[in-house]
Tab-separated table of C-alpha atoms and ligand atoms in Angstrom:
chain	number	residue	atom	x	y	z
A	1	UNK	CA	9.988	-39.920	211.178
A	2	UNK	CA	12.438	-37.676	213.052
A	3	UNK	CA	11.252	-34.823	215.308
A	4	UNK	CA	12.805	-32.260	212.992
A	5	UNK	CA	10.779	-33.258	209.946
A	6	UNK	CA	7.436	-32.780	211.734
A	7	UNK	CA	5.848	-29.556	210.502
A	8	UNK	CA	4.014	-28.024	213.434
A	9	UNK	CA	1.236	-25.511	212.844
A	10	UNK	CA	1.750	-21.940	214.187
A	11	UNK	CA	-0.906	-22.294	216.900
A	12	UNK	CA	0.624	-25.550	218.096
A	13	UNK	CA	4.056	-23.859	218.284
A	14	UNK	CA	2.591	-20.939	220.272
A	15	UNK	CA	0.919	-23.432	222.609
A	16	UNK	CA	4.331	-24.953	223.333
A	17	UNK	CA	5.923	-21.511	223.675
A	18	UNK	CA	3.414	-20.655	226.387
A	19	UNK	CA	4.147	-23.810	228.396
A	20	UNK	CA	6.611	-23.593	231.301
A	21	UNK	CA	9.059	-25.850	229.422
A	22	UNK	CA	8.747	-23.716	226.279
A	23	UNK	CA	9.685	-20.604	228.218
A	24	UNK	CA	12.787	-22.274	229.663
A	25	UNK	CA	14.203	-22.595	226.120
A	26	UNK	CA	12.027	-20.888	223.502
A	27	UNK	CA	14.684	-20.717	220.778
A	28	UNK	CA	14.013	-24.060	219.033
A	29	UNK	CA	10.320	-23.101	218.896
A	30	UNK	CA	11.155	-19.852	217.097
A	31	UNK	CA	13.037	-21.880	214.477
A	32	UNK	CA	9.948	-24.057	214.033
A	33	UNK	CA	7.850	-20.923	213.492
A	34	UNK	CA	10.399	-19.624	210.976
A	35	UNK	CA	9.723	-22.691	208.802
A	36	UNK	CA	6.351	-21.019	208.013
A	37	UNK	CA	8.155	-17.961	206.621
A	38	UNK	CA	8.956	-14.581	208.189
A	39	UNK	CA	5.235	-13.863	208.600
A	40	UNK	CA	3.107	-16.807	209.732
A	41	UNK	CA	-0.626	-16.548	210.314
A	42	UNK	CA	-3.644	-18.405	211.585
A	43	UNK	CA	-6.230	-18.015	208.821
A	44	UNK	CA	-5.452	-14.270	208.610
A	45	UNK	CA	-6.869	-13.754	212.123
A	46	UNK	CA	-3.505	-13.528	213.947
A	47	UNK	CA	-0.010	-12.969	212.558
A	48	UNK	CA	3.248	-14.232	214.111
A	49	UNK	CA	6.322	-12.441	212.799
A	50	UNK	CA	9.843	-13.916	213.017
A	51	UNK	CA	11.566	-11.925	210.219
A	52	UNK	CA	13.923	-9.107	211.217
A	53	UNK	CA	12.971	-6.753	208.366
A	54	UNK	CA	9.298	-7.462	208.991
A	55	UNK	CA	9.493	-6.836	212.770
A	56	UNK	CA	11.611	-3.697	212.292
A	57	UNK	CA	9.100	-2.329	209.773
A	58	UNK	CA	6.154	-3.134	212.052
A	59	UNK	CA	7.763	-1.361	215.029
A	60	UNK	CA	8.265	1.780	212.960
A	61	UNK	CA	4.747	1.761	211.477
A	62	UNK	CA	2.915	3.347	214.405
A	63	UNK	CA	0.438	4.938	211.956
A	64	UNK	CA	-1.011	1.527	211.039
A	65	UNK	CA	0.058	-0.654	213.984
A	66	UNK	CA	-1.064	0.314	217.468
A	67	UNK	CA	0.362	-0.414	220.885
A	68	UNK	CA	-2.053	-1.854	223.421
A	69	UNK	CA	-3.906	1.296	224.521
A	70	UNK	CA	-7.386	1.544	226.065
A	71	UNK	CA	-9.137	1.305	222.677
A	72	UNK	CA	-7.144	-1.807	221.738
A	73	UNK	CA	-7.852	-3.421	225.125
A	74	UNK	CA	-11.598	-2.848	224.597
A	75	UNK	CA	-11.246	-5.184	221.604
A	76	UNK	CA	-8.749	-7.649	223.066
A	77	UNK	CA	-9.610	-7.992	226.759
A	78	UNK	CA	-13.236	-7.131	227.596
A	79	UNK	CA	-13.596	-6.338	231.296
A	80	UNK	CA	-10.037	-4.981	231.557
A	81	UNK	CA	-11.272	-1.739	233.159
A	82	UNK	CA	-11.945	-3.709	236.344
A	83	UNK	CA	-8.225	-4.492	236.596
A	84	UNK	CA	-5.956	-1.899	238.236
A	85	UNK	CA	-2.915	-3.292	236.402
A	86	UNK	CA	-4.247	-2.461	232.949
A	87	UNK	CA	-6.069	0.693	234.035
A	88	UNK	CA	-2.692	2.112	235.113
A	89	UNK	CA	-0.715	0.579	232.221
A	90	UNK	CA	-2.930	2.289	229.620
A	91	UNK	CA	-2.137	5.636	231.253
A	92	UNK	CA	1.598	5.299	230.573
A	93	UNK	CA	3.459	6.189	227.384
A	94	UNK	CA	4.349	2.599	226.472
A	95	UNK	CA	0.696	1.564	226.232
A	96	UNK	CA	-0.446	4.756	224.482
A	97	UNK	CA	-0.635	5.892	220.894
A	98	UNK	CA	-0.475	9.426	219.526
A	99	UNK	CA	-1.390	12.053	220.505
A	100	UNK	CA	-1.148	10.817	224.141
A	101	UNK	CA	2.132	8.983	223.465
A	102	UNK	CA	3.793	12.045	221.902
A	103	UNK	CA	2.667	14.277	224.780
A	104	UNK	CA	4.051	11.962	227.474
A	105	UNK	CA	7.264	11.069	225.629
A	106	UNK	CA	7.983	14.787	225.098
A	107	UNK	CA	7.478	15.491	228.783
A	108	UNK	CA	9.530	12.605	230.252
A	109	UNK	CA	11.916	11.981	227.342
A	110	UNK	CA	14.412	14.821	227.767
A	111	UNK	CA	15.582	13.466	231.100
A	112	UNK	CA	17.119	10.433	229.319
A	113	UNK	CA	18.945	12.156	226.428
A	114	UNK	CA	22.531	11.013	225.764
A	115	UNK	CA	23.878	14.140	227.444
A	116	UNK	CA	21.697	13.751	230.545
A	117	UNK	CA	22.665	10.073	230.823
A	118	UNK	CA	26.373	10.992	230.767
A	119	UNK	CA	25.684	13.161	233.816
A	120	UNK	CA	24.327	10.058	235.636
A	121	UNK	CA	27.706	8.291	235.460
A	122	UNK	CA	28.669	9.242	239.024
A	123	UNK	CA	25.475	7.770	240.469
A	124	UNK	CA	25.840	4.612	238.343
A	125	UNK	CA	29.464	4.067	239.398
A	126	UNK	CA	28.557	4.612	243.041
A	127	UNK	CA	25.787	1.987	242.749
A	128	UNK	CA	28.208	-0.409	241.012
A	129	UNK	CA	30.663	-0.171	243.877
A	130	UNK	CA	27.923	-0.583	246.489
A	131	UNK	CA	26.415	-3.674	244.843
A	132	UNK	CA	29.833	-5.319	244.402
A	133	UNK	CA	30.509	-4.781	248.117
A	134	UNK	CA	27.114	-6.295	248.909
A	135	UNK	CA	27.789	-9.317	246.672
A	136	UNK	CA	31.213	-9.842	248.263
A	137	UNK	CA	29.614	-9.930	251.710
A	138	UNK	CA	26.746	-12.211	250.583
A	139	UNK	CA	29.131	-14.794	249.105
A	140	UNK	CA	32.002	-14.456	251.554
A	141	UNK	CA	31.456	-17.921	253.065
A	142	UNK	CA	31.922	-19.626	249.669
A	143	UNK	CA	28.297	-20.798	249.455
A	144	UNK	CA	26.297	-20.169	246.245
A	145	UNK	CA	24.676	-16.741	245.962
A	146	UNK	CA	21.646	-15.892	243.817
A	147	UNK	CA	23.013	-13.354	241.349
A	148	UNK	CA	19.508	-12.115	240.403
A	149	UNK	CA	18.453	-11.134	243.926
A	150	UNK	CA	21.811	-10.082	245.355
A	151	UNK	CA	23.308	-8.330	242.349
A	152	UNK	CA	21.138	-7.639	239.277
A	153	UNK	CA	17.943	-6.542	241.058
A	154	UNK	CA	19.722	-4.435	243.648
A	155	UNK	CA	21.867	-2.702	241.057
A	156	UNK	CA	18.992	-1.916	238.680
A	157	UNK	CA	16.642	-0.572	241.337
A	158	UNK	CA	19.486	1.284	243.056
A	159	UNK	CA	20.064	3.291	239.874
A	160	UNK	CA	16.456	4.088	238.941
A	161	UNK	CA	15.452	4.506	242.597
A	162	UNK	CA	18.274	7.037	243.034
A	163	UNK	CA	17.165	8.955	239.939
A	164	UNK	CA	13.469	8.998	240.864
A	165	UNK	CA	13.984	9.824	244.542
A	166	UNK	CA	12.770	6.443	245.871
A	167	UNK	CA	14.578	6.052	249.221
A	168	UNK	CA	17.091	3.162	249.353
A	169	UNK	CA	15.283	1.682	252.367
A	170	UNK	CA	12.090	1.199	250.282
A	171	UNK	CA	13.803	-0.514	247.330
A	172	UNK	CA	14.337	-4.130	248.508
A	173	UNK	CA	10.627	-4.471	249.388
A	174	UNK	CA	9.497	-3.548	245.864
A	175	UNK	CA	10.827	-6.651	244.152
A	176	UNK	CA	7.704	-8.809	244.247
A	177	UNK	CA	5.414	-5.916	243.243
A	178	UNK	CA	7.589	-5.169	240.201
A	179	UNK	CA	7.643	-8.842	239.212
A	180	UNK	CA	3.872	-9.197	239.623
A	181	UNK	CA	3.234	-6.171	237.407
A	182	UNK	CA	5.291	-7.670	234.576
A	183	UNK	CA	3.056	-10.765	234.746
A	184	UNK	CA	0.191	-8.589	233.435
A	185	UNK	CA	2.111	-8.243	230.153
A	186	UNK	CA	1.928	-11.986	229.401
A	187	UNK	CA	-0.665	-13.337	226.936
A	188	UNK	CA	-3.832	-13.540	229.029
A	189	UNK	CA	-6.369	-16.333	228.723
A	190	UNK	CA	-8.186	-15.923	232.032
A	191	UNK	CA	-8.274	-12.343	233.431
A	192	UNK	CA	-8.116	-13.851	236.946
A	193	UNK	CA	-4.354	-14.175	236.406
A	194	UNK	CA	-4.198	-10.383	236.676
A	195	UNK	CA	-4.999	-10.452	240.405
A	196	UNK	CA	-1.373	-10.246	241.692
A	197	UNK	CA	-0.543	-7.483	239.168
A	198	UNK	CA	-3.708	-5.571	240.147
A	199	UNK	CA	-2.827	-5.663	243.845
A	200	UNK	CA	0.809	-4.715	243.185
A	201	UNK	CA	-0.160	-1.823	240.912
A	202	UNK	CA	-2.647	-0.429	243.442
A	203	UNK	CA	-0.018	-0.563	246.196
A	204	UNK	CA	2.624	1.062	244.040
A	205	UNK	CA	0.210	3.795	242.856
A	206	UNK	CA	-0.520	4.651	246.477
A	207	UNK	CA	3.212	4.743	247.173
A	208	UNK	CA	3.898	7.141	244.283
A	209	UNK	CA	0.952	9.425	245.174
A	210	UNK	CA	2.501	9.748	248.646
A	211	UNK	CA	5.953	10.350	247.135
A	212	UNK	CA	4.509	13.152	244.979
A	213	UNK	CA	2.968	14.791	248.049
A	214	UNK	CA	6.264	14.567	249.935
A	215	UNK	CA	8.439	15.907	247.111
A	216	UNK	CA	5.953	18.642	246.180
A	217	UNK	CA	6.278	19.937	249.766
A	218	UNK	CA	10.024	19.365	249.969
A	219	UNK	CA	11.668	19.018	246.547
A	220	UNK	CA	14.968	17.181	246.197
A	221	UNK	CA	17.608	16.910	243.434
A	222	UNK	CA	15.757	13.909	241.897
A	223	UNK	CA	13.863	13.675	238.564
A	224	UNK	CA	10.479	13.341	240.244
A	225	UNK	CA	10.842	16.725	241.942
A	226	UNK	CA	11.794	18.314	238.603
A	227	UNK	CA	8.799	16.704	236.867
A	228	UNK	CA	6.392	17.846	239.606
A	229	UNK	CA	7.600	21.426	239.123
A	230	UNK	CA	7.360	21.214	235.321
A	231	UNK	CA	3.888	19.626	235.512
A	232	UNK	CA	2.603	22.247	237.943
A	233	UNK	CA	3.950	25.027	235.718
A	234	UNK	CA	2.719	23.665	232.379
A	235	UNK	CA	-0.634	22.328	233.537
A	236	UNK	CA	-0.889	19.666	230.808
A	237	UNK	CA	0.485	16.744	232.835
A	238	UNK	CA	-1.703	15.517	235.703
A	239	UNK	CA	-0.738	13.701	238.894
A	240	UNK	CA	-2.283	10.602	237.341
A	241	UNK	CA	0.076	10.956	234.346
A	242	UNK	CA	3.001	11.372	236.745
A	243	UNK	CA	2.105	8.326	238.852
A	244	UNK	CA	1.459	6.099	235.800
A	245	UNK	CA	4.769	7.005	234.180
A	246	UNK	CA	6.804	6.882	237.388
A	247	UNK	CA	5.515	3.331	237.832
A	248	UNK	CA	6.439	2.557	234.213
A	249	UNK	CA	9.931	3.932	234.747
A	250	UNK	CA	10.431	2.014	237.981
A	251	UNK	CA	9.262	-1.297	236.478
A	252	UNK	CA	10.900	-0.860	233.037
A	253	UNK	CA	14.215	0.220	234.525
A	254	UNK	CA	14.298	-2.598	237.069
A	255	UNK	CA	12.957	-5.830	235.563
A	256	UNK	CA	14.440	-5.760	232.039
A	257	UNK	CA	17.847	-4.442	233.172
A	258	UNK	CA	17.879	-7.064	235.958
A	259	UNK	CA	17.204	-9.800	233.404
A	260	UNK	CA	19.675	-8.525	230.833
A	261	UNK	CA	22.409	-8.085	233.388
A	262	UNK	CA	21.848	-11.630	234.661
A	263	UNK	CA	21.926	-12.994	231.094
A	264	UNK	CA	25.028	-10.974	230.239
A	265	UNK	CA	26.921	-12.163	233.321
A	266	UNK	CA	25.832	-15.759	232.631
A	267	UNK	CA	27.115	-15.501	229.047
A	268	UNK	CA	30.383	-14.044	230.374
A	269	UNK	CA	30.766	-16.927	232.849
A	270	UNK	CA	30.069	-19.382	230.027
A	271	UNK	CA	32.976	-17.854	228.042
A	272	UNK	CA	35.902	-17.644	230.511
A	273	UNK	CA	38.455	-17.245	227.684
A	274	UNK	CA	36.970	-13.779	227.050
A	275	UNK	CA	37.417	-12.494	230.618
A	276	UNK	CA	40.801	-10.822	230.076
A	277	UNK	CA	39.383	-8.780	227.190
A	278	UNK	CA	36.189	-7.994	229.126
A	279	UNK	CA	38.288	-6.631	231.994
A	280	UNK	CA	40.520	-4.486	229.801
A	281	UNK	CA	38.813	-3.434	226.558
A	282	UNK	CA	35.708	-1.183	226.830
A	283	UNK	CA	34.976	-1.476	223.111
A	284	UNK	CA	34.908	-5.261	223.402
A	285	UNK	CA	32.572	-4.936	226.408
A	286	UNK	CA	30.192	-2.812	224.313
A	287	UNK	CA	30.173	-5.459	221.554
A	288	UNK	CA	29.721	-8.264	224.083
A	289	UNK	CA	26.731	-6.452	225.575
A	290	UNK	CA	25.104	-5.855	222.193
A	291	UNK	CA	25.524	-9.551	221.341
A	292	UNK	CA	23.988	-10.520	224.706
A	293	UNK	CA	21.013	-8.307	223.814
A	294	UNK	CA	20.680	-10.106	220.473
A	295	UNK	CA	21.291	-13.632	221.703
A	296	UNK	CA	19.176	-13.771	224.860
A	297	UNK	CA	16.881	-10.734	225.092
A	298	UNK	CA	15.006	-9.817	228.263
A	299	UNK	CA	11.979	-8.816	226.189
A	300	UNK	CA	11.124	-11.526	223.650
A	301	UNK	CA	7.718	-10.537	222.297
A	302	UNK	CA	5.988	-7.249	221.422
A	303	UNK	CA	2.335	-6.859	220.484
A	304	UNK	CA	0.679	-4.591	217.966
A	305	UNK	CA	-2.864	-4.394	216.528
A	306	UNK	CA	-3.790	-3.155	213.038
A	307	UNK	CA	-5.442	0.281	213.109
A	308	UNK	CA	-6.731	-0.054	209.522
A	309	UNK	CA	-6.684	-2.533	206.680
A	310	UNK	CA	-3.198	-2.603	205.138
A	311	UNK	CA	-0.772	-4.794	203.244
A	312	UNK	CA	2.102	-6.282	205.229
A	313	UNK	CA	4.864	-7.855	203.135
A	314	UNK	CA	2.338	-9.095	200.595
A	315	UNK	CA	-0.253	-10.194	203.164
A	316	UNK	CA	-3.653	-8.545	203.657
A	317	UNK	CA	-4.132	-7.489	207.269
A	318	UNK	CA	-7.565	-6.234	208.345
A	319	UNK	CA	-8.255	-3.622	211.028
A	320	UNK	CA	-8.291	-5.082	214.563
A	321	UNK	CA	-5.999	-8.031	213.723
A	322	UNK	CA	-3.188	-8.714	216.227
A	323	UNK	CA	0.431	-9.062	215.143
A	324	UNK	CA	2.730	-10.836	217.582
A	325	UNK	CA	6.277	-9.672	216.911
A	326	UNK	CA	8.670	-12.387	218.057
A	327	UNK	CA	11.653	-10.038	218.351
A	328	UNK	CA	13.833	-12.704	219.967
A	329	UNK	CA	13.307	-14.763	216.784
A	330	UNK	CA	13.964	-11.708	214.588
A	331	UNK	CA	17.293	-11.317	216.413
A	332	UNK	CA	18.228	-14.752	215.000
A	333	UNK	CA	16.892	-14.245	211.475
A	334	UNK	CA	19.516	-15.773	209.117
A	335	UNK	CA	18.514	-13.238	206.449
A	336	UNK	CA	19.875	-10.477	208.725
A	337	UNK	CA	22.544	-12.110	210.916
A	338	UNK	CA	25.181	-14.545	209.534
A	339	UNK	CA	25.433	-17.684	211.720
A	340	UNK	CA	22.658	-16.371	213.972
A	341	UNK	CA	22.831	-19.247	216.461
A	342	UNK	CA	26.495	-18.497	217.246
A	343	UNK	CA	27.279	-16.123	220.139
A	344	UNK	CA	29.801	-13.748	218.554
A	345	UNK	CA	30.716	-10.632	220.577
A	346	UNK	CA	32.730	-9.300	217.618
A	347	UNK	CA	29.689	-9.387	215.306
A	348	UNK	CA	29.632	-6.428	212.889
A	349	UNK	CA	26.567	-4.231	212.334
A	350	UNK	CA	24.759	-5.777	215.243
A	351	UNK	CA	21.419	-4.087	215.728
A	352	UNK	CA	19.089	-6.385	217.635
A	353	UNK	CA	15.466	-5.356	218.178
A	354	UNK	CA	15.660	-6.002	221.924
A	355	UNK	CA	15.058	-2.317	222.722
A	356	UNK	CA	12.357	-2.036	220.027
A	357	UNK	CA	12.488	0.595	217.242
A	358	UNK	CA	10.435	3.558	216.071
A	359	UNK	CA	8.454	5.862	218.322
A	360	UNK	CA	8.421	3.512	221.353
A	361	UNK	CA	12.180	2.803	221.138
A	362	UNK	CA	13.349	2.215	224.712
A	363	UNK	CA	13.697	5.508	226.518
A	364	UNK	CA	16.295	4.021	228.852
A	365	UNK	CA	18.532	2.409	226.193
A	366	UNK	CA	21.552	4.668	226.818
A	367	UNK	CA	21.214	4.343	230.589
A	368	UNK	CA	20.877	0.548	230.344
A	369	UNK	CA	24.066	0.305	228.251
A	370	UNK	CA	26.025	2.564	230.565
A	371	UNK	CA	24.854	0.593	233.609
A	372	UNK	CA	26.129	-2.748	232.285
A	373	UNK	CA	29.410	-1.439	230.887
A	374	UNK	CA	30.106	0.283	234.224
A	375	UNK	CA	29.794	-2.906	236.275
A	376	UNK	CA	30.717	-5.959	234.154
A	377	UNK	CA	34.527	-5.400	233.900
A	378	UNK	CA	34.645	-4.500	237.590
A	379	UNK	CA	32.698	-7.669	238.537
A	380	UNK	CA	35.229	-9.821	236.665
A	381	UNK	CA	38.174	-7.940	238.209
A	382	UNK	CA	36.807	-8.239	241.708
A	383	UNK	CA	35.787	-11.930	241.460
A	384	UNK	CA	38.207	-13.541	238.948
A	385	UNK	CA	37.235	-17.022	240.159
A	386	UNK	CA	33.455	-16.569	239.876
A	387	UNK	CA	31.647	-19.551	238.337
A	388	UNK	CA	28.064	-20.678	237.741
A	389	UNK	CA	26.845	-22.981	240.514
A	390	UNK	CA	24.030	-24.458	238.419
A	391	UNK	CA	22.164	-23.879	235.166
A	392	UNK	CA	19.740	-21.293	236.582
A	393	UNK	CA	15.993	-21.357	236.020
A	394	UNK	CA	13.777	-18.975	234.078
A	395	UNK	CA	10.525	-17.490	235.350
A	396	UNK	CA	7.247	-18.646	233.808
A	397	UNK	CA	7.189	-15.612	231.465
A	398	UNK	CA	7.861	-15.055	227.771
A	399	UNK	CA	7.217	-11.335	227.163
A	400	UNK	CA	9.528	-10.255	229.985
A	401	UNK	CA	11.763	-13.326	230.090
A	402	UNK	CA	14.509	-13.653	232.667
A	403	UNK	CA	16.186	-15.859	235.229
A	404	UNK	CA	14.192	-16.654	238.351
A	405	UNK	CA	17.483	-17.556	240.008
A	406	UNK	CA	21.091	-17.772	238.880
A	407	UNK	CA	23.340	-19.310	241.536
A	408	UNK	CA	27.047	-18.432	241.402
A	409	UNK	CA	30.027	-18.968	243.663
A	410	UNK	CA	32.434	-16.084	243.958
A	411	UNK	CA	35.548	-18.288	243.990
B	1	LIG	C1	18.267	-3.245	229.489
B	1	LIG	C2	17.113	-3.458	229.550
B	1	LIG	C3	15.932	-2.900	228.826
B	1	LIG	C4	15.228	-3.503	227.828
B	1	LIG	C5	15.495	-4.873	227.209
B	1	LIG	C6	14.170	-2.623	227.466
B	1	LIG	C7	13.262	-2.870	226.450
B	1	LIG	C8	12.286	-1.988	226.029
B	1	LIG	C9	11.391	-2.208	224.905
B	1	LIG	C10	11.385	-3.467	224.032
B	1	LIG	C11	10.574	-1.131	224.810
B	1	LIG	C12	9.498	-0.853	223.753
B	1	LIG	C13	8.320	-1.753	223.759
B	1	LIG	C14	7.453	-1.541	222.555
B	1	LIG	O1	7.917	-1.086	221.483
B	1	LIG	O2	6.249	-1.887	222.634
B	1	LIG	C15	10.940	-0.229	225.856
B	1	LIG	C16	10.322	0.969	226.095
B	1	LIG	C17	10.568	1.734	227.197
B	1	LIG	N1	11.617	1.569	228.086
B	1	LIG	FE1	12.991	0.115	228.110
B	1	LIG	N2	14.231	-1.508	228.240
B	1	LIG	C18	15.301	-1.620	229.092
B	1	LIG	C19	15.735	-0.690	230.010
B	1	LIG	C20	15.056	0.473	230.325
B	1	LIG	C21	15.472	1.457	231.296
B	1	LIG	C22	16.774	1.414	232.109
B	1	LIG	C23	14.500	2.416	231.327
B	1	LIG	C24	14.395	3.678	232.126
B	1	LIG	C25	15.189	4.533	232.376
B	1	LIG	C26	13.491	2.060	230.352
B	1	LIG	C27	12.351	2.783	230.092
B	1	LIG	C28	11.508	2.561	229.037
B	1	LIG	C29	10.356	3.407	228.731
B	1	LIG	C30	9.879	4.614	229.512
B	1	LIG	C31	9.771	2.881	227.578
B	1	LIG	C32	8.524	3.403	226.849
B	1	LIG	C33	8.956	4.274	225.700
B	1	LIG	C34	7.792	4.717	224.843
B	1	LIG	O3	6.728	4.087	224.840
B	1	LIG	O4	7.964	5.732	224.143
B	1	LIG	N3	13.861	0.872	229.776
B	1	LIG	N4	11.990	-0.764	226.574
């Protein structure tokens, strides 16, 4: 019997997905899950969703499907209150449900409107130039350079750090803390795995409390200073809310953009015949980026839990049941995308779920797009001979999936 004809059960597929090898290339495993239909389940106790329409619906149904807030964690991860990582995560907007989510999103959301993001262009372009200079110096001797550390991370944290008022000198030292915090988002068997995320979160919380004190005394032109003023005037946003959401913004605007930028550059280097168009045609760059989002997303899985009993595409879901939304699989659903396994930057009506949908739709989506489109053509202009110096490895993570290292030579 050939490998292909073996029908694996959903739990067996998830077991493989959670192995290190599975995370290096999860895409064949998603296709195995799809064989069970767009909504697979384990005896009705856990649902795994690979369909695009089904995932999109679930993300928009925040009345019946909850994000992982404190109440959900009481059900899913007893003892979580002893872990600083999740104590702080459940205070941010991403891991909240209404009314807390609406309150926090209203307060922080305006700063990332399309108009406000346009006004960030100068800062973004300045960071692009600075990181390209840094990369040129790092690879000047012709030896391979790690694109993740020397380019993607520095660029992403340079932008959000500049916006939040985190001094440039503090940014390089935050890399391991940010990475450790994203580990807390992985499916957790043994809560002991939270230890690095707990330590990192406690350190970062202390850092942001001190930043608040400094900027309250001496405000700057940054977003944090503006939020401190607004919070002090309105009285309905506490310092704890500020710290939790500043940490969310720092982590969300560093790790996922770092991973997506690395994936997008890798895909560009794998398609050298497209470089002339990527250098010259901004519309083509926008399409290329969207297809990179679809094809190799930096966030592969989102979790929701049923708030009540309800019917989901003909299936009975009972209150408290988890739904694992495999959005990276939904991005390759043949019912939504023709030839889904083909990388096609000219794809029409491309709307991957990489940035989510509904009320938790990524707050930084416009900023993330502007950041990549501002740097990718310039990277290819500046280093026309750049090539991959190896296949690159992926971290041992599936929720926040990205390259551990991606060696390139500048040429
Ligand atoms: C390019 C890379 C990015 C990706 C792939 C990404 C992905 C996501 C996803 C999937 C969610 C929603 C999760 C859910 O529905 O449970 C989300 C939410 C969020 N993202 Fe992003 N993001 C990116 C960049 C950014 C940037 C640059 C920022 C900050 C400026 C940001 C800030 C946020 C915030 C604050 C939320 C929470 C929104 C809410 O709960 O209402 N993200 N992001």
